[in-house]
Amino acid sequence: MKNITLRTLSKIKQNGDKFACLTAYDSSFAQVVSDAEIEVILVGDSLGMVLQGKSSTVPVTMDDMVYHTRCVAQSRPKSLLISDMPFMSYRTDELAMENATRLMQAGAEVIKLEKSGHIVPTIQRLNDYGIPTCAHIGLAPQQVHKLGGYRVQGREQEQADLMKQEALDLQQAGADLLLIELIPATLAAEICTLVDIPVIGIGAGPDTDGQILVLHDMLGVTPHTPPKFVKNFMPEASSIQQAIELYGQAVRSGRFPAIEHCF
Ligand code: KIV
């Protein structure tokens, strides 16, 4: 696999093809994921749950994210490297600029921000300074306590219309990628055709340009019962690398997610 860039993902979308994404939090797994030709690695704040054993991503700090981004970048993956901005790390424009700079200097190539009231102007400001961004809409796990749980978003028409407008506003502000989590498959398909930028889905049906899963979930090492949209690829494989390759093939061929993984 050649080095993957934002341009590579745009071309994949233009050609009507699909790409695969996985989380990784350390150098060894990042190497395996890159060798398995997964196009995107996300250093997700899900590390709070899968590495630190916390019950949500809320306690994850900027220092945690910088440390794990540096660990992943150390392996020089060919996959595009996205890193999460953790809870409250972009609550002002100044903080967003400062913390995005820390992640980029640790090796991130794109930074991801979950939706909040201020995300559109923040994305605009980061874009003005040449910092590539991925806007995370639909379910925002950092707002789990406000939402009262990890619930499917956008089921009602009004909420769905707002989400479509939000996607357009984020694209207009300069977001390079969208990530949509836990929404009905039909709404995800509409958003994907509405915007020109590549859209990554998780629990959002088969029609997004890319799919992402938490690495530990697709390797079947999640301590809790995994959500409905997860598939464990280990039972079909004889090694971790092969399970990851099978996941990539299933995404690119449209076999994952299947109907049982969708809302
Ligand atoms: O933190 C994370 O791993 C994520 C994915 C679930 C998309 O944001």
PDB file of C-alpha atoms and ligand atoms in Angstrom:
ATOM      1  CA  MET A   1       0.000   0.000   0.000  1.00  0.00           C
ATOM      2  CA  LYS A   2       1.239   3.519  -0.837  1.00  0.00           C
ATOM      3  CA  ASN A   3       1.039   6.271   1.799  1.00  0.00           C
ATOM      4  CA  ILE A   4      -2.623   7.189   2.191  1.00  0.00           C
ATOM      5  CA  THR A   5      -3.510  10.897   2.130  1.00  0.00           C
ATOM      6  CA  LEU A   6      -6.753  12.876   2.165  1.00  0.00           C
ATOM      7  CA  ARG A   7      -6.492  12.969  -1.648  1.00  0.00           C
ATOM      8  CA  THR A   8      -6.441   9.154  -1.742  1.00  0.00           C
ATOM      9  CA  LEU A   9      -9.676   9.033   0.271  1.00  0.00           C
ATOM     10  CA  SER A  10     -11.326  11.643  -1.987  1.00  0.00           C
ATOM     11  CA  LYS A  11     -10.411   9.605  -5.072  1.00  0.00           C
ATOM     12  CA  ILE A  12     -11.836   6.457  -3.474  1.00  0.00           C
ATOM     13  CA  LYS A  13     -15.104   8.339  -2.892  1.00  0.00           C
ATOM     14  CA  GLN A  14     -15.152   9.761  -6.438  1.00  0.00           C
ATOM     15  CA  ASN A  15     -14.664   6.247  -7.846  1.00  0.00           C
ATOM     16  CA  GLY A  16     -17.559   4.961  -5.755  1.00  0.00           C
ATOM     17  CA  ASP A  17     -15.230   2.602  -3.842  1.00  0.00           C
ATOM     18  CA  LYS A  18     -14.891   2.017  -0.085  1.00  0.00           C
ATOM     19  CA  PHE A  19     -12.060   2.290   2.425  1.00  0.00           C
ATOM     20  CA  ALA A  20     -11.433   0.743   5.834  1.00  0.00           C
ATOM     21  CA  CYS A  21     -10.431   2.407   9.104  1.00  0.00           C
ATOM     22  CA  LEU A  22      -9.484   1.011  12.523  1.00  0.00           C
ATOM     23  CA  THR A  23      -8.362   2.462  15.814  1.00  0.00           C
ATOM     24  CA  ALA A  24      -4.829   1.802  17.111  1.00  0.00           C
ATOM     25  CA  TYR A  25      -3.135   3.206  20.166  1.00  0.00           C
ATOM     26  CA  ASP A  26       0.424   1.853  20.056  1.00  0.00           C
ATOM     27  CA  SER A  27       3.286   1.324  17.668  1.00  0.00           C
ATOM     28  CA  SER A  28       3.032  -2.503  17.316  1.00  0.00           C
ATOM     29  CA  PHE A  29      -0.676  -2.610  16.479  1.00  0.00           C
ATOM     30  CA  ALA A  30      -0.330   0.435  14.209  1.00  0.00           C
ATOM     31  CA  GLN A  31       2.297  -1.502  12.255  1.00  0.00           C
ATOM     32  CA  VAL A  32       0.010  -4.554  11.944  1.00  0.00           C
ATOM     33  CA  VAL A  33      -2.953  -2.385  10.856  1.00  0.00           C
ATOM     34  CA  SER A  34      -0.812  -0.586   8.255  1.00  0.00           C
ATOM     35  CA  ASP A  35       0.695  -3.873   7.003  1.00  0.00           C
ATOM     36  CA  ALA A  36      -2.870  -5.203   6.636  1.00  0.00           C
ATOM     37  CA  GLU A  37      -3.473  -2.249   4.255  1.00  0.00           C
ATOM     38  CA  ILE A  38      -6.164  -0.507   6.290  1.00  0.00           C
ATOM     39  CA  GLU A  39      -6.385   2.982   4.818  1.00  0.00           C
ATOM     40  CA  VAL A  40      -6.971   4.974   8.036  1.00  0.00           C
ATOM     41  CA  ILE A  41      -5.762   4.621  11.635  1.00  0.00           C
ATOM     42  CA  LEU A  42      -7.605   6.576  14.314  1.00  0.00           C
ATOM     43  CA  VAL A  43      -5.940   7.182  17.665  1.00  0.00           C
ATOM     44  CA  GLY A  44      -9.382   7.374  19.244  1.00  0.00           C
ATOM     45  CA  ASP A  45     -10.250   8.646  22.695  1.00  0.00           C
ATOM     46  CA  SER A  46     -11.898   5.210  22.973  1.00  0.00           C
ATOM     47  CA  LEU A  47      -8.493   4.414  24.476  1.00  0.00           C
ATOM     48  CA  GLY A  48     -10.050   5.598  27.736  1.00  0.00           C
ATOM     49  CA  MET A  49     -12.356   2.595  27.636  1.00  0.00           C
ATOM     50  CA  VAL A  50     -10.277  -0.098  25.909  1.00  0.00           C
ATOM     51  CA  LEU A  51      -6.843   0.702  27.385  1.00  0.00           C
ATOM     52  CA  GLN A  52      -7.619   2.499  30.635  1.00  0.00           C
ATOM     53  CA  GLY A  53     -10.777   0.600  31.636  1.00  0.00           C
ATOM     54  CA  LYS A  54     -12.852   3.767  32.130  1.00  0.00           C
ATOM     55  CA  SER A  55     -16.610   3.673  31.536  1.00  0.00           C
ATOM     56  CA  SER A  56     -16.579   6.541  29.011  1.00  0.00           C
ATOM     57  CA  THR A  57     -14.168   8.716  26.982  1.00  0.00           C
ATOM     58  CA  VAL A  58     -14.779  11.743  29.228  1.00  0.00           C
ATOM     59  CA  PRO A  59     -11.705  11.247  31.504  1.00  0.00           C
ATOM     60  CA  VAL A  60      -9.234  11.078  28.580  1.00  0.00           C
ATOM     61  CA  THR A  61      -6.739  13.963  28.634  1.00  0.00           C
ATOM     62  CA  MET A  62      -4.684  15.816  26.014  1.00  0.00           C
ATOM     63  CA  ASP A  63      -1.530  14.273  27.501  1.00  0.00           C
ATOM     64  CA  ASP A  64      -3.038  10.786  26.933  1.00  0.00           C
ATOM     65  CA  MET A  65      -3.841  11.635  23.315  1.00  0.00           C
ATOM     66  CA  VAL A  66      -0.422  13.143  22.609  1.00  0.00           C
ATOM     67  CA  TYR A  67       1.346  10.135  24.155  1.00  0.00           C
ATOM     68  CA  HIS A  68      -0.614   7.541  22.140  1.00  0.00           C
ATOM     69  CA  THR A  69      -0.428   9.586  18.922  1.00  0.00           C
ATOM     70  CA  ARG A  70       3.345   9.696  19.305  1.00  0.00           C
ATOM     71  CA  CYS A  71       3.451   5.911  19.927  1.00  0.00           C
ATOM     72  CA  VAL A  72       1.400   5.211  16.768  1.00  0.00           C
ATOM     73  CA  ALA A  73       3.328   7.708  14.627  1.00  0.00           C
ATOM     74  CA  GLN A  74       6.590   6.063  15.711  1.00  0.00           C
ATOM     75  CA  SER A  75       5.794   3.054  13.493  1.00  0.00           C
ATOM     76  CA  ARG A  76       5.453   5.356  10.454  1.00  0.00           C
ATOM     77  CA  PRO A  77       2.216   3.737   9.264  1.00  0.00           C
ATOM     78  CA  LYS A  78       1.265   4.080   5.606  1.00  0.00           C
ATOM     79  CA  SER A  79      -2.341   4.507   6.782  1.00  0.00           C
ATOM     80  CA  LEU A  80      -3.578   8.101   7.201  1.00  0.00           C
ATOM     81  CA  LEU A  81      -3.230   8.982  10.899  1.00  0.00           C
ATOM     82  CA  ILE A  82      -6.183  10.732  12.578  1.00  0.00           C
ATOM     83  CA  SER A  83      -6.149  11.675  16.287  1.00  0.00           C
ATOM     84  CA  ASP A  84      -9.007  12.613  18.556  1.00  0.00           C
ATOM     85  CA  MET A  85      -9.301  15.897  20.394  1.00  0.00           C
ATOM     86  CA  PRO A  86     -10.515  14.773  23.852  1.00  0.00           C
ATOM     87  CA  PHE A  87     -13.354  16.102  26.005  1.00  0.00           C
ATOM     88  CA  MET A  88     -13.232  19.909  26.470  1.00  0.00           C
ATOM     89  CA  SER A  89      -9.911  20.276  24.644  1.00  0.00           C
ATOM     90  CA  TYR A  90     -11.471  22.593  22.012  1.00  0.00           C
ATOM     91  CA  ARG A  91     -13.885  24.592  24.159  1.00  0.00           C
ATOM     92  CA  THR A  92     -12.310  27.858  22.963  1.00  0.00           C
ATOM     93  CA  ASP A  93     -10.644  28.675  19.643  1.00  0.00           C
ATOM     94  CA  GLU A  94      -7.343  29.318  21.408  1.00  0.00           C
ATOM     95  CA  LEU A  95      -7.407  25.929  23.147  1.00  0.00           C
ATOM     96  CA  ALA A  96      -8.395  24.228  19.897  1.00  0.00           C
ATOM     97  CA  MET A  97      -5.446  25.778  18.045  1.00  0.00           C
ATOM     98  CA  GLU A  98      -3.008  24.942  20.840  1.00  0.00           C
ATOM     99  CA  ASN A  99      -4.182  21.353  21.301  1.00  0.00           C
ATOM    100  CA  ALA A 100      -4.495  20.623  17.561  1.00  0.00           C
ATOM    101  CA  THR A 101      -0.898  21.832  17.226  1.00  0.00           C
ATOM    102  CA  ARG A 102       0.194  19.382  19.955  1.00  0.00           C
ATOM    103  CA  LEU A 103      -1.471  16.466  18.150  1.00  0.00           C
ATOM    104  CA  MET A 104      -0.051  17.454  14.750  1.00  0.00           C
ATOM    105  CA  GLN A 105       3.431  17.780  16.250  1.00  0.00           C
ATOM    106  CA  ALA A 106       3.014  14.322  17.828  1.00  0.00           C
ATOM    107  CA  GLY A 107       2.402  12.895  14.344  1.00  0.00           C
ATOM    108  CA  ALA A 108      -1.328  13.261  13.584  1.00  0.00           C
ATOM    109  CA  GLU A 109      -2.161  14.078   9.969  1.00  0.00           C
ATOM    110  CA  VAL A 110      -5.820  14.935  10.643  1.00  0.00           C
ATOM    111  CA  ILE A 111      -7.501  15.830  13.923  1.00  0.00           C
ATOM    112  CA  LYS A 112     -11.028  14.743  14.843  1.00  0.00           C
ATOM    113  CA  LEU A 113     -13.504  16.845  16.823  1.00  0.00           C
ATOM    114  CA  GLU A 114     -16.869  15.659  18.091  1.00  0.00           C
ATOM    115  CA  LYS A 115     -19.826  17.908  17.411  1.00  0.00           C
ATOM    116  CA  SER A 116     -20.666  20.576  19.951  1.00  0.00           C
ATOM    117  CA  GLY A 117     -22.193  24.032  19.721  1.00  0.00           C
ATOM    118  CA  HIS A 118     -18.913  25.593  18.623  1.00  0.00           C
ATOM    119  CA  ILE A 119     -17.553  23.087  16.193  1.00  0.00           C
ATOM    120  CA  VAL A 120     -18.327  24.911  12.896  1.00  0.00           C
ATOM    121  CA  PRO A 121     -16.320  28.109  13.642  1.00  0.00           C
ATOM    122  CA  THR A 122     -13.599  26.010  15.253  1.00  0.00           C
ATOM    123  CA  ILE A 123     -13.247  23.863  12.123  1.00  0.00           C
ATOM    124  CA  GLN A 124     -13.196  27.059  10.041  1.00  0.00           C
ATOM    125  CA  ARG A 125     -10.379  28.507  12.161  1.00  0.00           C
ATOM    126  CA  LEU A 126      -8.318  25.297  12.060  1.00  0.00           C
ATOM    127  CA  ASN A 127      -8.861  25.117   8.297  1.00  0.00           C
ATOM    128  CA  ASP A 128      -7.644  28.716   7.902  1.00  0.00           C
ATOM    129  CA  TYR A 129      -4.374  27.633   9.515  1.00  0.00           C
ATOM    130  CA  GLY A 130      -4.039  24.522   7.330  1.00  0.00           C
ATOM    131  CA  ILE A 131      -4.932  21.944   9.983  1.00  0.00           C
ATOM    132  CA  PRO A 132      -6.911  19.075   8.400  1.00  0.00           C
ATOM    133  CA  THR A 133     -10.025  18.086  10.314  1.00  0.00           C
ATOM    134  CA  CYS A 134     -12.534  15.268  10.613  1.00  0.00           C
ATOM    135  CA  ALA A 135     -15.891  16.304  12.114  1.00  0.00           C
ATOM    136  CA  HIS A 136     -17.609  13.593  14.175  1.00  0.00           C
ATOM    137  CA  ILE A 137     -21.424  13.879  14.088  1.00  0.00           C
ATOM    138  CA  GLY A 138     -24.386  11.693  15.001  1.00  0.00           C
ATOM    139  CA  LEU A 139     -23.685  10.162  18.401  1.00  0.00           C
ATOM    140  CA  ALA A 140     -20.966  12.155  20.181  1.00  0.00           C
ATOM    141  CA  PRO A 141     -19.663   9.766  22.876  1.00  0.00           C
ATOM    142  CA  GLN A 142     -18.131  12.665  24.856  1.00  0.00           C
ATOM    143  CA  GLN A 143     -21.744  13.796  25.484  1.00  0.00           C
ATOM    144  CA  VAL A 144     -22.877  10.410  26.792  1.00  0.00           C
ATOM    145  CA  HIS A 145     -23.974  11.785  30.170  1.00  0.00           C
ATOM    146  CA  LYS A 146     -26.009  14.588  28.566  1.00  0.00           C
ATOM    147  CA  LEU A 147     -27.620  12.103  26.147  1.00  0.00           C
ATOM    148  CA  GLY A 148     -28.353   9.536  28.868  1.00  0.00           C
ATOM    149  CA  GLY A 149     -26.597   6.683  27.057  1.00  0.00           C
ATOM    150  CA  TYR A 150     -25.227   5.548  23.700  1.00  0.00           C
ATOM    151  CA  ARG A 151     -28.477   5.990  21.730  1.00  0.00           C
ATOM    152  CA  VAL A 152     -29.154   5.977  17.998  1.00  0.00           C
ATOM    153  CA  GLN A 153     -29.322   9.620  16.807  1.00  0.00           C
ATOM    154  CA  GLY A 154     -31.391  11.148  13.992  1.00  0.00           C
ATOM    155  CA  ARG A 155     -34.434   8.860  14.181  1.00  0.00           C
ATOM    156  CA  GLU A 156     -36.862  11.813  14.185  1.00  0.00           C
ATOM    157  CA  GLN A 157     -37.249  13.861  10.979  1.00  0.00           C
ATOM    158  CA  GLU A 158     -36.375  17.162  12.670  1.00  0.00           C
ATOM    159  CA  GLN A 159     -33.155  15.758  14.126  1.00  0.00           C
ATOM    160  CA  ALA A 160     -32.306  14.115  10.773  1.00  0.00           C
ATOM    161  CA  ASP A 161     -32.790  17.424   8.905  1.00  0.00           C
ATOM    162  CA  LEU A 162     -30.580  19.223  11.438  1.00  0.00           C
ATOM    163  CA  MET A 163     -27.877  16.594  10.967  1.00  0.00           C
ATOM    164  CA  LYS A 164     -27.949  16.996   7.181  1.00  0.00           C
ATOM    165  CA  GLN A 165     -27.596  20.780   7.546  1.00  0.00           C
ATOM    166  CA  GLU A 166     -24.788  20.272  10.069  1.00  0.00           C
ATOM    167  CA  ALA A 167     -22.929  18.070   7.553  1.00  0.00           C
ATOM    168  CA  LEU A 168     -23.216  20.764   4.877  1.00  0.00           C
ATOM    169  CA  ASP A 169     -22.128  23.510   7.304  1.00  0.00           C
ATOM    170  CA  LEU A 170     -19.083  21.503   8.374  1.00  0.00           C
ATOM    171  CA  GLN A 171     -18.089  20.850   4.774  1.00  0.00           C
ATOM    172  CA  GLN A 172     -18.517  24.578   4.029  1.00  0.00           C
ATOM    173  CA  ALA A 173     -16.335  25.432   7.054  1.00  0.00           C
ATOM    174  CA  GLY A 174     -13.525  23.314   5.609  1.00  0.00           C
ATOM    175  CA  ALA A 175     -13.856  19.893   7.274  1.00  0.00           C
ATOM    176  CA  ASP A 176     -11.890  17.371   5.217  1.00  0.00           C
ATOM    177  CA  LEU A 177     -13.751  14.292   6.477  1.00  0.00           C
ATOM    178  CA  LEU A 178     -16.978  13.478   8.285  1.00  0.00           C
ATOM    179  CA  LEU A 179     -17.392  10.616  10.731  1.00  0.00           C
ATOM    180  CA  ILE A 180     -20.974   9.660  11.531  1.00  0.00           C
ATOM    181  CA  GLU A 181     -21.772   7.396  14.464  1.00  0.00           C
ATOM    182  CA  LEU A 182     -24.883   5.442  15.375  1.00  0.00           C
ATOM    183  CA  ILE A 183     -27.545   6.772  13.006  1.00  0.00           C
ATOM    184  CA  PRO A 184     -30.107   5.050  10.756  1.00  0.00           C
ATOM    185  CA  ALA A 185     -28.549   3.619   7.574  1.00  0.00           C
ATOM    186  CA  THR A 186     -30.933   5.580   5.319  1.00  0.00           C
ATOM    187  CA  LEU A 187     -29.931   8.914   6.877  1.00  0.00           C
ATOM    188  CA  ALA A 188     -26.224   8.037   6.582  1.00  0.00           C
ATOM    189  CA  ALA A 189     -26.708   7.247   2.876  1.00  0.00           C
ATOM    190  CA  GLU A 190     -28.413  10.635   2.343  1.00  0.00           C
ATOM    191  CA  ILE A 191     -25.606  12.526   4.129  1.00  0.00           C
ATOM    192  CA  CYS A 192     -23.015  10.646   2.094  1.00  0.00           C
ATOM    193  CA  THR A 193     -24.523  11.772  -1.212  1.00  0.00           C
ATOM    194  CA  LEU A 194     -25.182  15.295   0.081  1.00  0.00           C
ATOM    195  CA  VAL A 195     -21.516  16.107   0.781  1.00  0.00           C
ATOM    196  CA  ASP A 196     -18.448  15.802  -1.473  1.00  0.00           C
ATOM    197  CA  ILE A 197     -15.998  15.031   1.339  1.00  0.00           C
ATOM    198  CA  PRO A 198     -15.424  11.375   2.312  1.00  0.00           C
ATOM    199  CA  VAL A 199     -17.742  10.079   5.057  1.00  0.00           C
ATOM    200  CA  ILE A 200     -16.670   7.384   7.534  1.00  0.00           C
ATOM    201  CA  GLY A 201     -19.406   5.467   9.335  1.00  0.00           C
ATOM    202  CA  ILE A 202     -19.691   3.421  12.527  1.00  0.00           C
ATOM    203  CA  GLY A 203     -23.084   1.951  13.253  1.00  0.00           C
ATOM    204  CA  ALA A 204     -24.315   3.973  10.255  1.00  0.00           C
ATOM    205  CA  GLY A 205     -25.033   1.276   7.686  1.00  0.00           C
ATOM    206  CA  PRO A 206     -23.281   0.086   4.532  1.00  0.00           C
ATOM    207  CA  ASP A 207     -23.483   3.220   2.339  1.00  0.00           C
ATOM    208  CA  THR A 208     -20.783   5.459   3.836  1.00  0.00           C
ATOM    209  CA  ASP A 209     -17.489   5.813   1.923  1.00  0.00           C
ATOM    210  CA  GLY A 210     -15.481   4.306   4.763  1.00  0.00           C
ATOM    211  CA  GLN A 211     -16.159   2.137   7.806  1.00  0.00           C
ATOM    212  CA  ILE A 212     -14.459   2.251  11.184  1.00  0.00           C
ATOM    213  CA  LEU A 213     -14.418  -0.086  14.177  1.00  0.00           C
ATOM    214  CA  VAL A 214     -12.551  -0.061  17.468  1.00  0.00           C
ATOM    215  CA  LEU A 215      -9.657  -2.518  16.983  1.00  0.00           C
ATOM    216  CA  HIS A 216     -10.325  -4.378  20.246  1.00  0.00           C
ATOM    217  CA  ASP A 217     -13.995  -4.874  19.257  1.00  0.00           C
ATOM    218  CA  MET A 218     -13.191  -6.463  15.879  1.00  0.00           C
ATOM    219  CA  LEU A 219     -10.599  -8.709  17.534  1.00  0.00           C
ATOM    220  CA  GLY A 220     -13.156  -9.853  20.120  1.00  0.00           C
ATOM    221  CA  VAL A 221     -11.267  -8.586  23.180  1.00  0.00           C
ATOM    222  CA  THR A 222     -13.867  -6.086  24.414  1.00  0.00           C
ATOM    223  CA  PRO A 223     -14.546  -6.666  28.128  1.00  0.00           C
ATOM    224  CA  HIS A 224     -18.264  -5.792  27.743  1.00  0.00           C
ATOM    225  CA  THR A 225     -20.897  -7.075  25.285  1.00  0.00           C
ATOM    226  CA  PRO A 226     -20.067  -5.311  22.008  1.00  0.00           C
ATOM    227  CA  PRO A 227     -22.685  -3.084  20.339  1.00  0.00           C
ATOM    228  CA  LYS A 228     -24.863  -4.487  17.532  1.00  0.00           C
ATOM    229  CA  PHE A 229     -22.787  -2.802  14.777  1.00  0.00           C
ATOM    230  CA  VAL A 230     -19.585  -4.673  15.724  1.00  0.00           C
ATOM    231  CA  LYS A 231     -18.323  -7.848  14.064  1.00  0.00           C
ATOM    232  CA  ASN A 232     -15.565  -9.982  15.588  1.00  0.00           C
ATOM    233  CA  PHE A 233     -13.344 -11.122  12.684  1.00  0.00           C
ATOM    234  CA  MET A 234     -11.069 -13.371  14.783  1.00  0.00           C
ATOM    235  CA  PRO A 235     -13.128 -16.599  14.481  1.00  0.00           C
ATOM    236  CA  GLU A 236     -12.575 -16.577  10.668  1.00  0.00           C
ATOM    237  CA  ALA A 237      -8.827 -15.908  10.933  1.00  0.00           C
ATOM    238  CA  SER A 238      -5.654 -17.706  11.965  1.00  0.00           C
ATOM    239  CA  SER A 239      -3.847 -14.540  13.092  1.00  0.00           C
ATOM    240  CA  ILE A 240      -4.558 -10.960  14.171  1.00  0.00           C
ATOM    241  CA  GLN A 241      -3.096  -9.660  10.903  1.00  0.00           C
ATOM    242  CA  GLN A 242      -5.382 -11.967   8.906  1.00  0.00           C
ATOM    243  CA  ALA A 243      -8.470 -10.877  10.906  1.00  0.00           C
ATOM    244  CA  ILE A 244      -7.629  -7.258  10.103  1.00  0.00           C
ATOM    245  CA  GLU A 245      -7.113  -8.091   6.417  1.00  0.00           C
ATOM    246  CA  LEU A 246     -10.486  -9.885   6.356  1.00  0.00           C
ATOM    247  CA  TYR A 247     -12.127  -6.809   7.876  1.00  0.00           C
ATOM    248  CA  GLY A 248     -10.545  -4.599   5.167  1.00  0.00           C
ATOM    249  CA  GLN A 249     -11.724  -6.940   2.412  1.00  0.00           C
ATOM    250  CA  ALA A 250     -15.243  -7.149   3.885  1.00  0.00           C
ATOM    251  CA  VAL A 251     -15.507  -3.342   3.990  1.00  0.00           C
ATOM    252  CA  ARG A 252     -14.148  -2.785   0.467  1.00  0.00           C
ATOM    253  CA  SER A 253     -16.426  -5.455  -1.024  1.00  0.00           C
ATOM    254  CA  GLY A 254     -19.503  -4.115   0.816  1.00  0.00           C
ATOM    255  CA  ARG A 255     -19.969  -7.343   2.860  1.00  0.00           C
ATOM    256  CA  PHE A 256     -19.489  -5.434   6.133  1.00  0.00           C
ATOM    257  CA  PRO A 257     -21.608  -4.008   7.648  1.00  0.00           C
ATOM    258  CA  ALA A 258     -24.368  -6.510   6.929  1.00  0.00           C
ATOM    259  CA  ILE A 259     -28.052  -5.958   7.630  1.00  0.00           C
ATOM    260  CA  GLU A 260     -27.732  -7.280  11.214  1.00  0.00           C
ATOM    261  CA  HIS A 261     -25.181  -4.536  12.026  1.00  0.00           C
ATOM    262  CA  CYS A 262     -27.455  -1.656  10.907  1.00  0.00           C
ATOM    263  CA  PHE A 263     -30.200   0.506  12.400  1.00  0.00           C
TER     264      PHE A 263
HETATM  265  O1  KIV B   1     -12.686   7.163  19.820  1.00  0.00           O
HETATM  266  C1  KIV B   1     -12.963   6.396  18.902  1.00  0.00           C
HETATM  267  O2  KIV B   1     -12.436   5.286  18.787  1.00  0.00           O
HETATM  268  C2  KIV B   1     -13.946   6.831  17.937  1.00  0.00           C
HETATM  269  C3  KIV B   1     -14.531   5.774  17.058  1.00  0.00           C
HETATM  270  C4  KIV B   1     -15.522   4.975  17.806  1.00  0.00           C
HETATM  271  C5  KIV B   1     -15.103   6.329  15.817  1.00  0.00           C
HETATM  272  O3  KIV B   1     -14.292   7.975  17.869  1.00  0.00           O
END
